[in-house]
PDB file of C-alpha atoms in Angstrom:
ATOM      1  CA  MET A   1       4.582  36.523   1.035  1.00 50.00           C
ATOM      2  CA  ALA A   2       3.225  33.627  -1.027  1.00 58.00           C
ATOM      3  CA  GLU A   3      -0.199  34.072  -2.574  1.00 73.00           C
ATOM      4  CA  LYS A   4      -2.974  32.280  -0.729  1.00 84.00           C
ATOM      5  CA  GLN A   5      -4.598  29.449  -2.636  1.00 91.00           C
ATOM      6  CA  ARG A   6      -8.195  30.220  -3.526  1.00 94.00           C
ATOM      7  CA  ILE A   7     -11.026  27.735  -2.998  1.00 96.00           C
ATOM      8  CA  LEU A   8     -14.516  28.222  -4.402  1.00 96.00           C
ATOM      9  CA  ILE A   9     -17.191  26.641  -2.183  1.00 96.00           C
ATOM     10  CA  VAL A  10     -20.473  25.918  -3.974  1.00 95.00           C
ATOM     11  CA  ASP A  11     -23.234  24.759  -1.620  1.00 94.00           C
ATOM     12  CA  ASP A  12     -26.827  25.911  -1.127  1.00 91.00           C
ATOM     13  CA  ASP A  13     -26.675  25.040   2.591  1.00 91.00           C
ATOM     14  CA  SER A  14     -25.210  28.218   4.071  1.00 91.00           C
ATOM     15  CA  ASN A  15     -24.405  26.575   7.408  1.00 92.00           C
ATOM     16  CA  ILE A  16     -22.325  23.823   5.783  1.00 92.00           C
ATOM     17  CA  ALA A  17     -20.636  26.284   3.425  1.00 93.00           C
ATOM     18  CA  GLU A  18     -19.687  28.623   6.287  1.00 94.00           C
ATOM     19  CA  LEU A  19     -18.346  25.701   8.306  1.00 93.00           C
ATOM     20  CA  ILE A  20     -16.212  24.497   5.387  1.00 94.00           C
ATOM     21  CA  SER A  21     -14.956  28.041   4.872  1.00 95.00           C
ATOM     22  CA  LEU A  22     -13.998  28.248   8.552  1.00 94.00           C
ATOM     23  CA  TYR A  23     -11.986  24.996   8.356  1.00 93.00           C
ATOM     24  CA  LEU A  24     -10.137  26.128   5.230  1.00 95.00           C
ATOM     25  CA  THR A  25      -9.527  29.680   6.393  1.00 94.00           C
ATOM     26  CA  LYS A  26      -7.800  28.256   9.472  1.00 93.00           C
ATOM     27  CA  GLU A  27      -5.488  26.443   7.051  1.00 92.00           C
ATOM     28  CA  CYS A  28      -4.685  29.788   5.369  1.00 91.00           C
ATOM     29  CA  TYR A  29      -6.777  29.278   2.236  1.00 94.00           C
ATOM     30  CA  GLU A  30      -8.795  32.115   0.722  1.00 94.00           C
ATOM     31  CA  THR A  31     -12.417  31.079   0.211  1.00 95.00           C
ATOM     32  CA  LEU A  32     -15.451  32.336  -1.658  1.00 96.00           C
ATOM     33  CA  ILE A  33     -18.939  30.943  -1.046  1.00 96.00           C
ATOM     34  CA  VAL A  34     -21.707  30.818  -3.654  1.00 95.00           C
ATOM     35  CA  ASN A  35     -25.076  29.120  -3.192  1.00 94.00           C
ATOM     36  CA  ASP A  36     -26.121  28.035  -6.679  1.00 93.00           C
ATOM     37  CA  GLY A  37     -24.666  26.669  -9.895  1.00 92.00           C
ATOM     38  CA  GLU A  38     -25.371  29.686 -12.077  1.00 93.00           C
ATOM     39  CA  GLU A  39     -23.503  31.987  -9.701  1.00 93.00           C
ATOM     40  CA  ALA A  40     -20.640  29.476  -9.484  1.00 94.00           C
ATOM     41  CA  LEU A  41     -20.116  29.558 -13.244  1.00 93.00           C
ATOM     42  CA  LYS A  42     -20.360  33.350 -13.235  1.00 92.00           C
ATOM     43  CA  VAL A  43     -17.671  33.906 -10.589  1.00 93.00           C
ATOM     44  CA  PHE A  44     -15.393  31.030 -11.624  1.00 92.00           C
ATOM     45  CA  GLY A  45     -13.459  33.111 -14.154  1.00 88.00           C
ATOM     46  CA  GLU A  46     -13.316  36.155 -11.884  1.00 90.00           C
ATOM     47  CA  PHE A  47     -12.196  34.372  -8.722  1.00 92.00           C
ATOM     48  CA  ASN A  48      -9.928  31.973 -10.647  1.00 90.00           C
ATOM     49  CA  PRO A  49      -9.894  29.328  -7.893  1.00 93.00           C
ATOM     50  CA  HIS A  50      -7.162  26.779  -7.378  1.00 92.00           C
ATOM     51  CA  LEU A  51      -9.838  24.227  -6.382  1.00 94.00           C
ATOM     52  CA  VAL A  52     -13.644  23.951  -6.350  1.00 95.00           C
ATOM     53  CA  LEU A  53     -15.669  22.227  -3.620  1.00 96.00           C
ATOM     54  CA  LEU A  54     -18.919  21.476  -5.410  1.00 94.00           C
ATOM     55  CA  ASP A  55     -22.194  20.251  -3.911  1.00 92.00           C
ATOM     56  CA  LEU A  56     -24.243  18.112  -6.285  1.00 89.00           C
ATOM     57  CA  MET A  57     -27.760  19.075  -5.227  1.00 87.00           C
ATOM     58  CA  LEU A  58     -27.969  22.750  -6.184  1.00 89.00           C
ATOM     59  CA  PRO A  59     -30.990  24.832  -7.190  1.00 87.00           C
ATOM     60  CA  GLY A  60     -31.225  25.501 -10.917  1.00 86.00           C
ATOM     61  CA  ILE A  61     -28.013  24.205 -12.496  1.00 90.00           C
ATOM     62  CA  ASP A  62     -26.920  21.143 -10.520  1.00 90.00           C
ATOM     63  CA  GLY A  63     -23.371  20.188  -9.563  1.00 90.00           C
ATOM     64  CA  TYR A  64     -23.008  17.691 -12.401  1.00 88.00           C
ATOM     65  CA  GLN A  65     -23.693  20.403 -15.000  1.00 90.00           C
ATOM     66  CA  VAL A  66     -21.407  22.880 -13.223  1.00 92.00           C
ATOM     67  CA  CYS A  67     -18.581  20.327 -13.306  1.00 90.00           C
ATOM     68  CA  ARG A  68     -19.248  19.626 -16.976  1.00 87.00           C
ATOM     69  CA  GLU A  69     -19.107  23.344 -17.798  1.00 89.00           C
ATOM     70  CA  ILE A  70     -15.898  23.873 -15.813  1.00 88.00           C
ATOM     71  CA  ARG A  71     -14.227  20.979 -17.622  1.00 85.00           C
ATOM     72  CA  THR A  72     -14.926  22.540 -21.021  1.00 82.00           C
ATOM     73  CA  LYS A  73     -12.582  25.423 -20.171  1.00 82.00           C
ATOM     74  CA  SER A  74     -10.356  24.436 -17.261  1.00 82.00           C
ATOM     75  CA  GLN A  75      -8.528  21.570 -15.541  1.00 80.00           C
ATOM     76  CA  THR A  76      -8.996  23.220 -12.109  1.00 87.00           C
ATOM     77  CA  PRO A  77      -9.466  20.356  -9.628  1.00 89.00           C
ATOM     78  CA  VAL A  78     -13.005  19.688  -8.407  1.00 91.00           C
ATOM     79  CA  ILE A  79     -14.041  17.802  -5.276  1.00 92.00           C
ATOM     80  CA  MET A  80     -17.721  16.885  -5.333  1.00 90.00           C
ATOM     81  CA  LEU A  81     -19.737  16.934  -2.113  1.00 90.00           C
ATOM     82  CA  SER A  82     -22.962  14.964  -1.793  1.00 84.00           C
ATOM     83  CA  ALA A  83     -25.316  13.301   0.633  1.00 79.00           C
ATOM     84  CA  LYS A  84     -25.682  10.604  -2.025  1.00 71.00           C
ATOM     85  CA  GLY A  85     -23.436   7.629  -1.447  1.00 64.00           C
ATOM     86  CA  GLU A  86     -24.541   5.452  -4.339  1.00 64.00           C
ATOM     87  CA  VAL A  87     -21.822   4.037  -6.587  1.00 63.00           C
ATOM     88  CA  PHE A  88     -23.667   5.408  -9.642  1.00 63.00           C
ATOM     89  CA  ASP A  89     -23.430   8.968  -8.337  1.00 71.00           C
ATOM     90  CA  LYS A  90     -19.722   8.624  -7.554  1.00 70.00           C
ATOM     91  CA  VAL A  91     -18.944   7.154 -10.949  1.00 74.00           C
ATOM     92  CA  LEU A  92     -20.976   9.791 -12.787  1.00 74.00           C
ATOM     93  CA  GLY A  93     -19.172  12.543 -10.911  1.00 74.00           C
ATOM     94  CA  LEU A  94     -15.778  11.074 -11.754  1.00 76.00           C
ATOM     95  CA  GLU A  95     -16.740  10.543 -15.385  1.00 75.00           C
ATOM     96  CA  LEU A  96     -17.603  14.220 -15.651  1.00 77.00           C
ATOM     97  CA  GLY A  97     -14.096  15.091 -14.515  1.00 78.00           C
ATOM     98  CA  ALA A  98     -14.245  15.412 -10.727  1.00 84.00           C
ATOM     99  CA  ASP A  99     -10.945  14.666  -8.972  1.00 83.00           C
ATOM    100  CA  ASP A 100     -12.506  13.343  -5.778  1.00 85.00           C
ATOM    101  CA  TYR A 101     -15.914  12.698  -4.185  1.00 85.00           C
ATOM    102  CA  MET A 102     -16.886  13.119  -0.536  1.00 87.00           C
ATOM    103  CA  ILE A 103     -20.093  11.982   1.134  1.00 86.00           C
ATOM    104  CA  LYS A 104     -21.864  14.185   3.661  1.00 85.00           C
ATOM    105  CA  PRO A 105     -21.580  14.348   6.582  1.00 84.00           C
ATOM    106  CA  PHE A 106     -17.784  14.320   6.523  1.00 85.00           C
ATOM    107  CA  ASP A 107     -15.068  14.887   9.089  1.00 88.00           C
ATOM    108  CA  SER A 108     -13.428  18.315   8.915  1.00 87.00           C
ATOM    109  CA  LYS A 109      -9.924  16.847   9.132  1.00 88.00           C
ATOM    110  CA  GLU A 110     -10.631  14.479   6.257  1.00 89.00           C
ATOM    111  CA  LEU A 111     -11.981  17.337   4.137  1.00 90.00           C
ATOM    112  CA  VAL A 112      -8.851  19.418   4.729  1.00 91.00           C
ATOM    113  CA  ALA A 113      -6.649  16.377   4.008  1.00 89.00           C
ATOM    114  CA  ARG A 114      -8.463  15.699   0.720  1.00 88.00           C
ATOM    115  CA  VAL A 115      -8.153  19.350  -0.325  1.00 91.00           C
ATOM    116  CA  LYS A 116      -4.427  19.373   0.419  1.00 89.00           C
ATOM    117  CA  ALA A 117      -3.886  16.064  -1.392  1.00 83.00           C
ATOM    118  CA  VAL A 118      -5.722  17.137  -4.556  1.00 85.00           C
ATOM    119  CA  LEU A 119      -3.971  20.521  -4.630  1.00 86.00           C
ATOM    120  CA  ARG A 120      -0.592  18.874  -4.080  1.00 80.00           C
ATOM    121  CA  ARG A 121      -1.132  16.571  -7.050  1.00 74.00           C
ATOM    122  CA  TYR A 122      -2.414  19.339  -9.273  1.00 73.00           C
ATOM    123  CA  GLN A 123       0.425  21.741  -8.497  1.00 68.00           C
ATOM    124  CA  THR A 124       2.958  19.374 -10.005  1.00 55.00           C
ATOM    125  CA  GLN A 125       1.125  19.275 -13.312  1.00 50.00           C
ATOM    126  CA  ALA A 126       2.997  20.795 -16.249  1.00 37.00           C
ATOM    127  CA  SER A 127       2.119  24.315 -17.284  1.00 40.00           C
ATOM    128  CA  THR A 128       3.630  23.825 -20.731  1.00 38.00           C
ATOM    129  CA  ALA A 129       1.227  24.014 -23.651  1.00 37.00           C
ATOM    130  CA  LEU A 130       3.629  22.905 -26.386  1.00 39.00           C
ATOM    131  CA  PRO A 131       5.119  19.444 -26.921  1.00 43.00           C
ATOM    132  CA  GLN A 132       8.644  19.024 -25.599  1.00 45.00           C
ATOM    133  CA  THR A 133      11.251  17.135 -27.527  1.00 43.00           C
ATOM    134  CA  ASP A 134      13.890  17.058 -24.775  1.00 49.00           C
ATOM    135  CA  GLN A 135      12.423  14.963 -21.988  1.00 49.00           C
ATOM    136  CA  GLN A 136      13.968  15.048 -18.539  1.00 53.00           C
ATOM    137  CA  GLY A 137      13.242  13.326 -15.240  1.00 57.00           C
ATOM    138  CA  ASN A 138      10.897  10.380 -14.797  1.00 78.00           C
ATOM    139  CA  TYR A 139       9.268   9.488 -18.073  1.00 85.00           C
ATOM    140  CA  VAL A 140       8.343   6.535 -20.247  1.00 90.00           C
ATOM    141  CA  GLU A 141       8.456   6.639 -24.014  1.00 90.00           C
ATOM    142  CA  TYR A 142       6.835   4.453 -26.658  1.00 91.00           C
ATOM    143  CA  PRO A 143       6.123   5.083 -30.334  1.00 90.00           C
ATOM    144  CA  ASP A 144       3.882   8.186 -30.501  1.00 91.00           C
ATOM    145  CA  LEU A 145       3.581   8.390 -26.701  1.00 92.00           C
ATOM    146  CA  ILE A 146       5.659  10.099 -23.996  1.00 91.00           C
ATOM    147  CA  VAL A 147       4.395  10.236 -20.406  1.00 91.00           C
ATOM    148  CA  ASN A 148       6.500  12.484 -18.185  1.00 89.00           C
ATOM    149  CA  LEU A 149       5.824  12.259 -14.451  1.00 84.00           C
ATOM    150  CA  THR A 150       8.316  14.996 -13.566  1.00 80.00           C
ATOM    151  CA  ASN A 151       6.500  17.811 -15.357  1.00 79.00           C
ATOM    152  CA  TYR A 152       3.140  16.015 -15.666  1.00 82.00           C
ATOM    153  CA  SER A 153       2.960  16.139 -19.431  1.00 86.00           C
ATOM    154  CA  VAL A 154       1.698  13.678 -22.029  1.00 90.00           C
ATOM    155  CA  ILE A 155       2.733  13.880 -25.673  1.00 90.00           C
ATOM    156  CA  TYR A 156       0.555  11.692 -27.904  1.00 91.00           C
ATOM    157  CA  MET A 157       0.932  11.566 -31.673  1.00 88.00           C
ATOM    158  CA  GLY A 158       3.101  14.685 -31.461  1.00 85.00           C
ATOM    159  CA  HIS A 159       0.557  16.754 -29.532  1.00 87.00           C
ATOM    160  CA  SER A 160       0.311  17.749 -25.869  1.00 87.00           C
ATOM    161  CA  ILE A 161      -2.699  16.112 -24.186  1.00 88.00           C
ATOM    162  CA  GLU A 162      -4.582  17.772 -21.321  1.00 84.00           C
ATOM    163  CA  MET A 163      -4.843  15.222 -18.530  1.00 84.00           C
ATOM    164  CA  PRO A 164      -5.767  15.490 -14.827  1.00 83.00           C
ATOM    165  CA  PRO A 165      -3.026  14.321 -12.425  1.00 83.00           C
ATOM    166  CA  LYS A 166      -4.666  11.022 -11.446  1.00 85.00           C
ATOM    167  CA  GLU A 167      -5.194   9.945 -15.063  1.00 88.00           C
ATOM    168  CA  LEU A 168      -1.574  10.741 -15.873  1.00 90.00           C
ATOM    169  CA  GLU A 169      -0.271   8.913 -12.802  1.00 89.00           C
ATOM    170  CA  LEU A 170      -2.330   5.845 -13.683  1.00 92.00           C
ATOM    171  CA  LEU A 171      -1.080   5.856 -17.283  1.00 94.00           C
ATOM    172  CA  TYR A 172       2.521   6.344 -16.164  1.00 93.00           C
ATOM    173  CA  PHE A 173       2.296   3.550 -13.593  1.00 92.00           C
ATOM    174  CA  LEU A 174       0.916   1.046 -16.105  1.00 94.00           C
ATOM    175  CA  ALA A 175       3.298   2.116 -18.880  1.00 93.00           C
ATOM    176  CA  SER A 176       6.258   1.840 -16.498  1.00 92.00           C
ATOM    177  CA  SER A 177       5.595  -1.900 -16.157  1.00 91.00           C
ATOM    178  CA  PRO A 178       4.731  -3.064 -19.674  1.00 91.00           C
ATOM    179  CA  ASN A 179       2.762  -6.303 -19.965  1.00 92.00           C
ATOM    180  CA  GLN A 180       2.403  -6.599 -16.186  1.00 92.00           C
ATOM    181  CA  VAL A 181      -1.167  -7.174 -15.005  1.00 93.00           C
ATOM    182  CA  PHE A 182      -2.423  -5.137 -12.047  1.00 93.00           C
ATOM    183  CA  THR A 183      -5.661  -5.740 -10.189  1.00 91.00           C
ATOM    184  CA  ARG A 184      -8.032  -2.847  -9.616  1.00 88.00           C
ATOM    185  CA  GLU A 185      -7.238  -3.042  -5.903  1.00 86.00           C
ATOM    186  CA  GLN A 186      -3.496  -2.721  -6.581  1.00 87.00           C
ATOM    187  CA  LEU A 187      -4.042   0.277  -8.851  1.00 89.00           C
ATOM    188  CA  LEU A 188      -6.402   1.946  -6.388  1.00 85.00           C
ATOM    189  CA  ASP A 189      -3.934   1.467  -3.549  1.00 82.00           C
ATOM    190  CA  HIS A 190      -0.896   2.636  -5.511  1.00 83.00           C
ATOM    191  CA  ILE A 191      -2.427   5.651  -7.282  1.00 83.00           C
ATOM    192  CA  TRP A 192      -4.943   6.868  -4.718  1.00 76.00           C
ATOM    193  CA  GLY A 193      -3.318   5.459  -1.593  1.00 70.00           C
ATOM    194  CA  TYR A 194      -4.750   5.714   1.878  1.00 53.00           C
ATOM    195  CA  GLU A 195      -5.939   9.279   1.393  1.00 51.00           C
ATOM    196  CA  TYR A 196      -8.699   8.123  -0.928  1.00 54.00           C
ATOM    197  CA  ILE A 197     -11.649   6.105   0.337  1.00 51.00           C
ATOM    198  CA  GLY A 198     -13.228   4.805  -2.816  1.00 57.00           C
ATOM    199  CA  ASP A 199     -14.116   1.638  -4.667  1.00 68.00           C
ATOM    200  CA  THR A 200     -12.576  -0.165  -7.600  1.00 74.00           C
ATOM    201  CA  ARG A 201     -15.050   1.411 -10.044  1.00 82.00           C
ATOM    202  CA  THR A 202     -12.904   4.533  -9.689  1.00 84.00           C
ATOM    203  CA  VAL A 203     -10.152   2.726 -11.598  1.00 88.00           C
ATOM    204  CA  ASP A 204     -12.584   1.703 -14.356  1.00 90.00           C
ATOM    205  CA  VAL A 205     -13.732   5.312 -14.766  1.00 89.00           C
ATOM    206  CA  HIS A 206     -10.180   6.612 -15.118  1.00 91.00           C
ATOM    207  CA  ILE A 207      -9.239   3.867 -17.603  1.00 93.00           C
ATOM    208  CA  LYS A 208     -12.305   4.792 -19.657  1.00 92.00           C
ATOM    209  CA  ARG A 209     -11.272   8.457 -19.698  1.00 90.00           C
ATOM    210  CA  LEU A 210      -7.716   7.510 -20.685  1.00 94.00           C
ATOM    211  CA  ARG A 211      -8.983   5.436 -23.593  1.00 93.00           C
ATOM    212  CA  GLU A 212     -11.010   8.381 -24.845  1.00 92.00           C
ATOM    213  CA  LYS A 213      -7.803  10.431 -25.081  1.00 91.00           C
ATOM    214  CA  ILE A 214      -5.193   7.761 -25.876  1.00 92.00           C
ATOM    215  CA  LYS A 215      -6.310   5.330 -28.568  1.00 91.00           C
ATOM    216  CA  ASP A 216      -4.769   1.879 -28.992  1.00 89.00           C
ATOM    217  CA  HIS A 217      -1.571   1.934 -31.050  1.00 90.00           C
ATOM    218  CA  ALA A 218      -0.103  -0.670 -33.366  1.00 89.00           C
ATOM    219  CA  ASN A 219       2.735  -1.143 -30.854  1.00 91.00           C
ATOM    220  CA  TRP A 220       0.921  -0.760 -27.527  1.00 93.00           C
ATOM    221  CA  SER A 221      -2.496  -0.561 -25.900  1.00 93.00           C
ATOM    222  CA  LEU A 222      -4.328  -0.234 -22.576  1.00 94.00           C
ATOM    223  CA  THR A 223      -5.699  -3.736 -22.218  1.00 94.00           C
ATOM    224  CA  THR A 224      -8.403  -5.156 -19.960  1.00 94.00           C
ATOM    225  CA  VAL A 225      -7.563  -8.526 -18.431  1.00 93.00           C
ATOM    226  CA  TRP A 226     -11.033  -9.838 -17.751  1.00 91.00           C
ATOM    227  CA  GLY A 227     -11.710 -10.829 -14.170  1.00 87.00           C
ATOM    228  CA  ILE A 228      -8.384  -9.406 -12.976  1.00 90.00           C
ATOM    229  CA  GLY A 229      -7.607  -5.816 -13.974  1.00 92.00           C
ATOM    230  CA  TYR A 230      -5.528  -3.926 -16.519  1.00 95.00           C
ATOM    231  CA  LYS A 231      -2.129  -3.822 -18.191  1.00 94.00           C
ATOM    232  CA  PHE A 232      -0.194  -1.656 -20.619  1.00 95.00           C
ATOM    233  CA  GLU A 233       0.355  -4.193 -23.373  1.00 93.00           C
ATOM    234  CA  VAL A 234       3.402  -3.796 -25.583  1.00 92.00           C
ATOM    235  CA  LYS A 235       3.178  -5.771 -28.785  1.00 83.00           C
ATOM    236  CA  ARG A 236       6.441  -7.383 -29.738  1.00 67.00           C
TER     237      ARG A 236
END
């Protein structure tokens, strides 16, 4: 029998946490509930979750800090939960490394759909830690950069780069159409699709994170086309 996927639920509202656990248990996930950030960080390594549902407003260590701490040691996907719907809060959460952001109150079916979508994307990510020289499947290659969508790996300047699925998919999509300009709306629709209800700032956040990991090259760069969107510019 296949191992159940484990989901860590971090929320100081016991009623909401129990309800979320009930939804996910019905979908055959194994869940663990903790009510504060300190406990979440303590059990994270022991429970080894496949995904974390993380409330922002926690006593003591808040959700932002928990996400920041998780990202220092793991690429485990994180979905932030919050009653705050401000763009600033969404962007900050995404900048800290969250994979998705849901506003309370939310529909149970949408929550389950988001969990499944994020897990599905993450499961295809490469588990290889060393650079590969023999690339197979769907990949694009430029000087000092290989983006492989089949095994979700990025080799930059000869080194393997840790990258969440959505960042890699965005880089691959842009690099697959060199010098073509895409609007933020086009990128949001293609990469996040209908399963993600967000705004175009999401694209800006992911581009920013990509630029922190992949610096402009003499032969190519991630370029902003002001007033329109972005392109992967190849210099001829």
